[in-house]
PDB file of C-alpha atoms in Angstrom:
ATOM      1  CA  UNK A   1      -0.036   0.372  -0.176  1.00  0.00           C
ATOM      2  CA  UNK A   2       2.882   2.200   0.416  1.00  0.00           C
ATOM      3  CA  UNK A   3       4.503   1.820  -2.843  1.00  0.00           C
ATOM      4  CA  UNK A   4       0.728   2.728  -4.124  1.00  0.00           C
ATOM      5  CA  UNK A   5       0.545   6.030  -2.284  1.00  0.00           C
ATOM      6  CA  UNK A   6       3.774   6.934  -3.297  1.00  0.00           C
ATOM      7  CA  UNK A   7       2.930   6.249  -7.135  1.00  0.00           C
ATOM      8  CA  UNK A   8      -0.496   8.181  -6.197  1.00  0.00           C
ATOM      9  CA  UNK A   9       1.370  11.658  -4.943  1.00  0.00           C
ATOM     10  CA  UNK A  10       3.438  11.071  -7.949  1.00  0.00           C
ATOM     11  CA  UNK A  11       1.605  11.156 -10.514  1.00  0.00           C
ATOM     12  CA  UNK A  12      -1.046  13.988  -8.610  1.00  0.00           C
ATOM     13  CA  UNK A  13       2.324  15.890  -8.197  1.00  0.00           C
ATOM     14  CA  UNK A  14       2.993  15.264 -12.316  1.00  0.00           C
ATOM     15  CA  UNK A  15      -0.775  16.737 -13.122  1.00  0.00           C
ATOM     16  CA  UNK A  16      -0.101  19.979 -11.232  1.00  0.00           C
ATOM     17  CA  UNK A  17       3.035  21.035 -13.593  1.00  0.00           C
ATOM     18  CA  UNK A  18       2.135  22.149 -16.714  1.00  0.00           C
ATOM     19  CA  UNK A  19       2.257  19.318 -19.541  1.00  0.00           C
ATOM     20  CA  UNK A  20       1.066  18.385 -23.087  1.00  0.00           C
ATOM     21  CA  UNK A  21      -2.125  17.071 -23.884  1.00  0.00           C
ATOM     22  CA  UNK A  22       0.052  13.909 -25.400  1.00  0.00           C
ATOM     23  CA  UNK A  23       0.652  12.625 -21.894  1.00  0.00           C
ATOM     24  CA  UNK A  24      -2.913  12.963 -20.561  1.00  0.00           C
ATOM     25  CA  UNK A  25      -3.588   9.622 -22.671  1.00  0.00           C
ATOM     26  CA  UNK A  26      -0.860   7.930 -20.523  1.00  0.00           C
ATOM     27  CA  UNK A  27      -1.693   9.141 -17.273  1.00  0.00           C
ATOM     28  CA  UNK A  28      -5.088   8.081 -17.656  1.00  0.00           C
ATOM     29  CA  UNK A  29      -4.217   4.922 -18.959  1.00  0.00           C
ATOM     30  CA  UNK A  30      -1.876   4.344 -15.672  1.00  0.00           C
ATOM     31  CA  UNK A  31      -4.440   5.246 -13.767  1.00  0.00           C
ATOM     32  CA  UNK A  32      -7.264   3.338 -15.127  1.00  0.00           C
ATOM     33  CA  UNK A  33      -4.850  -0.177 -14.944  1.00  0.00           C
ATOM     34  CA  UNK A  34      -3.902   0.675 -11.383  1.00  0.00           C
ATOM     35  CA  UNK A  35      -6.951   0.938  -9.803  1.00  0.00           C
ATOM     36  CA  UNK A  36      -8.355  -2.035 -11.686  1.00  0.00           C
ATOM     37  CA  UNK A  37      -4.951  -3.495 -10.483  1.00  0.00           C
ATOM     38  CA  UNK A  38      -5.816  -2.069  -6.921  1.00  0.00           C
ATOM     39  CA  UNK A  39      -9.738  -3.472  -7.363  1.00  0.00           C
ATOM     40  CA  UNK A  40      -8.682  -7.051  -8.426  1.00  0.00           C
ATOM     41  CA  UNK A  41      -6.203  -7.098  -5.240  1.00  0.00           C
ATOM     42  CA  UNK A  42      -8.192  -5.611  -2.535  1.00  0.00           C
ATOM     43  CA  UNK A  43     -10.627  -8.834  -3.370  1.00  0.00           C
ATOM     44  CA  UNK A  44      -8.544 -11.329  -3.879  1.00  0.00           C
ATOM     45  CA  UNK A  45      -6.405 -10.902  -0.354  1.00  0.00           C
ATOM     46  CA  UNK A  46      -9.121  -9.792   1.260  1.00  0.00           C
ATOM     47  CA  UNK A  47     -12.557 -11.213  -0.073  1.00  0.00           C
ATOM     48  CA  UNK A  48     -15.665  -9.531   1.777  1.00  0.00           C
ATOM     49  CA  UNK A  49     -14.668  -9.198   4.894  1.00  0.00           C
ATOM     50  CA  UNK A  50     -15.484  -5.826   6.682  1.00  0.00           C
ATOM     51  CA  UNK A  51     -11.716  -4.975   6.194  1.00  0.00           C
ATOM     52  CA  UNK A  52     -12.109  -5.294   2.496  1.00  0.00           C
ATOM     53  CA  UNK A  53     -14.669  -2.860   2.150  1.00  0.00           C
ATOM     54  CA  UNK A  54     -12.856  -0.143   4.031  1.00  0.00           C
ATOM     55  CA  UNK A  55      -9.682  -1.000   1.999  1.00  0.00           C
ATOM     56  CA  UNK A  56     -11.845  -0.395  -1.426  1.00  0.00           C
ATOM     57  CA  UNK A  57     -13.336   2.642   0.480  1.00  0.00           C
ATOM     58  CA  UNK A  58     -10.097   3.808   0.918  1.00  0.00           C
ATOM     59  CA  UNK A  59      -9.371   3.039  -2.567  1.00  0.00           C
ATOM     60  CA  UNK A  60     -12.062   4.518  -3.841  1.00  0.00           C
ATOM     61  CA  UNK A  61     -11.014   7.862  -1.998  1.00  0.00           C
ATOM     62  CA  UNK A  62      -8.229   8.150  -3.980  1.00  0.00           C
ATOM     63  CA  UNK A  63      -9.766   7.108  -7.073  1.00  0.00           C
ATOM     64  CA  UNK A  64     -12.338  10.102  -6.700  1.00  0.00           C
ATOM     65  CA  UNK A  65      -8.938  12.495  -5.869  1.00  0.00           C
ATOM     66  CA  UNK A  66      -7.386  11.201  -9.262  1.00  0.00           C
ATOM     67  CA  UNK A  67     -10.210  11.490 -11.847  1.00  0.00           C
ATOM     68  CA  UNK A  68     -11.290  14.855 -10.119  1.00  0.00           C
ATOM     69  CA  UNK A  69      -7.882  16.038 -10.751  1.00  0.00           C
ATOM     70  CA  UNK A  70      -7.429  14.874 -14.083  1.00  0.00           C
ATOM     71  CA  UNK A  71     -10.600  15.729 -15.004  1.00  0.00           C
ATOM     72  CA  UNK A  72      -9.797  19.785 -14.057  1.00  0.00           C
ATOM     73  CA  UNK A  73      -6.670  19.215 -16.306  1.00  0.00           C
ATOM     74  CA  UNK A  74      -8.656  17.350 -19.490  1.00  0.00           C
ATOM     75  CA  UNK A  75     -11.360  20.051 -19.512  1.00  0.00           C
ATOM     76  CA  UNK A  76      -8.722  23.143 -19.931  1.00  0.00           C
ATOM     77  CA  UNK A  77      -7.564  21.131 -22.289  1.00  0.00           C
ATOM     78  CA  UNK A  78      -9.929  19.153 -24.340  1.00  0.00           C
ATOM     79  CA  UNK A  79     -13.716  20.368 -25.641  1.00  0.00           C
ATOM     80  CA  UNK A  80     -16.140  17.877 -24.590  1.00  0.00           C
ATOM     81  CA  UNK A  81     -15.869  16.090 -28.130  1.00  0.00           C
ATOM     82  CA  UNK A  82     -12.357  15.632 -28.610  1.00  0.00           C
ATOM     83  CA  UNK A  83     -11.237  11.990 -27.665  1.00  0.00           C
ATOM     84  CA  UNK A  84      -8.823  12.329 -24.855  1.00  0.00           C
ATOM     85  CA  UNK A  85     -12.052  13.810 -22.555  1.00  0.00           C
ATOM     86  CA  UNK A  86     -13.913  11.424 -24.260  1.00  0.00           C
ATOM     87  CA  UNK A  87     -11.283   8.224 -22.824  1.00  0.00           C
ATOM     88  CA  UNK A  88     -10.929   9.837 -19.066  1.00  0.00           C
ATOM     89  CA  UNK A  89     -14.879   9.784 -19.077  1.00  0.00           C
ATOM     90  CA  UNK A  90     -14.761   5.974 -20.049  1.00  0.00           C
ATOM     91  CA  UNK A  91     -12.043   5.098 -17.945  1.00  0.00           C
ATOM     92  CA  UNK A  92     -14.211   6.786 -14.529  1.00  0.00           C
ATOM     93  CA  UNK A  93     -17.059   4.860 -15.822  1.00  0.00           C
ATOM     94  CA  UNK A  94     -15.699   1.362 -15.998  1.00  0.00           C
ATOM     95  CA  UNK A  95     -13.633   2.337 -12.420  1.00  0.00           C
ATOM     96  CA  UNK A  96     -17.038   2.845 -11.252  1.00  0.00           C
ATOM     97  CA  UNK A  97     -18.250  -0.499 -12.464  1.00  0.00           C
ATOM     98  CA  UNK A  98     -15.746  -2.366 -11.252  1.00  0.00           C
ATOM     99  CA  UNK A  99     -16.229  -0.607  -7.711  1.00  0.00           C
ATOM    100  CA  UNK A 100     -20.175  -0.650  -8.263  1.00  0.00           C
ATOM    101  CA  UNK A 101     -19.619  -1.996  -4.224  1.00  0.00           C
ATOM    102  CA  UNK A 102     -18.731   1.789  -3.042  1.00  0.00           C
ATOM    103  CA  UNK A 103     -18.966   4.180  -5.886  1.00  0.00           C
ATOM    104  CA  UNK A 104     -20.781   6.930  -4.772  1.00  0.00           C
ATOM    105  CA  UNK A 105     -23.730   8.639  -6.647  1.00  0.00           C
ATOM    106  CA  UNK A 106     -21.690  12.013  -7.294  1.00  0.00           C
ATOM    107  CA  UNK A 107     -19.501   9.860  -9.902  1.00  0.00           C
ATOM    108  CA  UNK A 108     -21.704   8.889 -11.820  1.00  0.00           C
ATOM    109  CA  UNK A 109     -23.803  11.323 -12.234  1.00  0.00           C
ATOM    110  CA  UNK A 110     -20.127  13.680 -12.928  1.00  0.00           C
ATOM    111  CA  UNK A 111     -19.817  10.857 -15.853  1.00  0.00           C
ATOM    112  CA  UNK A 112     -23.654  11.257 -17.081  1.00  0.00           C
ATOM    113  CA  UNK A 113     -23.263  15.112 -17.631  1.00  0.00           C
ATOM    114  CA  UNK A 114     -19.717  14.341 -18.937  1.00  0.00           C
ATOM    115  CA  UNK A 115     -21.387  12.260 -21.474  1.00  0.00           C
ATOM    116  CA  UNK A 116     -24.198  14.249 -22.575  1.00  0.00           C
ATOM    117  CA  UNK A 117     -22.222  17.148 -23.298  1.00  0.00           C
ATOM    118  CA  UNK A 118     -19.981  15.011 -25.493  1.00  0.00           C
ATOM    119  CA  UNK A 119     -23.164  13.344 -27.298  1.00  0.00           C
ATOM    120  CA  UNK A 120     -24.659  16.882 -27.615  1.00  0.00           C
ATOM    121  CA  UNK A 121     -21.333  18.012 -28.757  1.00  0.00           C
ATOM    122  CA  UNK A 122     -21.029  15.229 -31.461  1.00  0.00           C
ATOM    123  CA  UNK A 123     -18.595  13.029 -29.595  1.00  0.00           C
ATOM    124  CA  UNK A 124     -18.085   9.562 -30.963  1.00  0.00           C
ATOM    125  CA  UNK A 125     -21.611   7.800 -30.354  1.00  0.00           C
ATOM    126  CA  UNK A 126     -20.161   4.129 -30.207  1.00  0.00           C
ATOM    127  CA  UNK A 127     -17.585   5.080 -27.020  1.00  0.00           C
ATOM    128  CA  UNK A 128     -20.900   6.976 -25.007  1.00  0.00           C
ATOM    129  CA  UNK A 129     -22.679   3.992 -25.390  1.00  0.00           C
ATOM    130  CA  UNK A 130     -20.020   2.233 -24.471  1.00  0.00           C
ATOM    131  CA  UNK A 131     -19.983   4.584 -21.005  1.00  0.00           C
ATOM    132  CA  UNK A 132     -23.536   4.604 -20.870  1.00  0.00           C
ATOM    133  CA  UNK A 133     -23.431   0.925 -20.508  1.00  0.00           C
ATOM    134  CA  UNK A 134     -21.033   0.562 -17.716  1.00  0.00           C
ATOM    135  CA  UNK A 135     -22.815   2.845 -15.682  1.00  0.00           C
ATOM    136  CA  UNK A 136     -25.966   1.197 -16.765  1.00  0.00           C
ATOM    137  CA  UNK A 137     -24.146  -2.043 -15.600  1.00  0.00           C
ATOM    138  CA  UNK A 138     -22.763  -0.372 -12.102  1.00  0.00           C
ATOM    139  CA  UNK A 139     -26.329   1.600 -11.036  1.00  0.00           C
ATOM    140  CA  UNK A 140     -27.551  -2.594 -11.442  1.00  0.00           C
ATOM    141  CA  UNK A 141     -25.545  -4.301  -8.900  1.00  0.00           C
ATOM    142  CA  UNK A 142     -25.814  -1.330  -6.898  1.00  0.00           C
ATOM    143  CA  UNK A 143     -29.176  -2.126  -6.244  1.00  0.00           C
ATOM    144  CA  UNK A 144     -28.845  -5.452  -6.633  1.00  0.00           C
ATOM    145  CA  UNK A 145     -26.882  -4.963  -3.470  1.00  0.00           C
ATOM    146  CA  UNK A 146     -29.531  -3.100  -1.200  1.00  0.00           C
ATOM    147  CA  UNK A 147     -31.656  -5.618  -2.731  1.00  0.00           C
ATOM    148  CA  UNK A 148     -29.341  -8.569  -0.788  1.00  0.00           C
ATOM    149  CA  UNK A 149     -28.780  -6.147   2.208  1.00  0.00           C
ATOM    150  CA  UNK A 150     -32.147  -5.141   2.828  1.00  0.00           C
ATOM    151  CA  UNK A 151     -33.277  -9.014   2.245  1.00  0.00           C
ATOM    152  CA  UNK A 152     -30.513  -9.507   4.638  1.00  0.00           C
ATOM    153  CA  UNK A 153     -31.721  -7.254   6.964  1.00  0.00           C
ATOM    154  CA  UNK A 154     -35.521  -8.491   6.785  1.00  0.00           C
ATOM    155  CA  UNK A 155     -34.563 -12.059   7.470  1.00  0.00           C
ATOM    156  CA  UNK A 156     -32.246 -11.076  10.707  1.00  0.00           C
ATOM    157  CA  UNK A 157     -35.293  -8.980  11.849  1.00  0.00           C
ATOM    158  CA  UNK A 158     -37.562 -11.768  10.959  1.00  0.00           C
ATOM    159  CA  UNK A 159     -35.320 -14.340  13.128  1.00  0.00           C
ATOM    160  CA  UNK A 160     -34.589 -11.709  15.970  1.00  0.00           C
ATOM    161  CA  UNK A 161     -38.992 -11.256  16.393  1.00  0.00           C
ATOM    162  CA  UNK A 162     -38.621 -15.601  16.620  1.00  0.00           C
ATOM    163  CA  UNK A 163     -36.762 -15.601  19.021  1.00  0.00           C
ATOM    164  CA  UNK A 164     -38.167 -12.512  21.074  1.00  0.00           C
ATOM    165  CA  UNK A 165     -41.164 -14.787  20.346  1.00  0.00           C
ATOM    166  CA  UNK A 166     -39.262 -18.315  22.042  1.00  0.00           C
ATOM    167  CA  UNK A 167     -38.650 -16.002  24.850  1.00  0.00           C
ATOM    168  CA  UNK A 168     -41.682 -14.732  26.271  1.00  0.00           C
ATOM    169  CA  UNK A 169     -43.511 -18.413  25.237  1.00  0.00           C
ATOM    170  CA  UNK A 170     -40.604 -19.828  28.183  1.00  0.00           C
TER     171      UNK A 170
END
């Protein structure tokens, strides 16, 4: 994890310095691969324990910070329809999809807004469809997780109620 922090902070420093637009795809590619690998590691090493969820939340905070900084830089360099900007939104929508268990509504909304801007300015429709598909899948997974949690809470409540009923009979 220390290597991640060092790598991550070096990238943020790099982003804050003046750069050419040709550097953006390299940085964006590094971010998407880094956060994808972090997701895979957090799933493999720790599983679905509370520690894993906390670890994924910490990673998600870094995703938010990194992509907000990247989008800040990209919005100054590219128009809404430019491929470089659409690439960043595509990457963020993919990251939202693989972190659907903890992705926040603000990040999903940001992707939707940027995709709508790109669509209205005539960007490539195929790429925008991929973004839409990632966001739809993310929301589907979030709804499924919420439904599972509601069901689990309902079963726990029912079980607790049944136990209380047996205690009253005794």
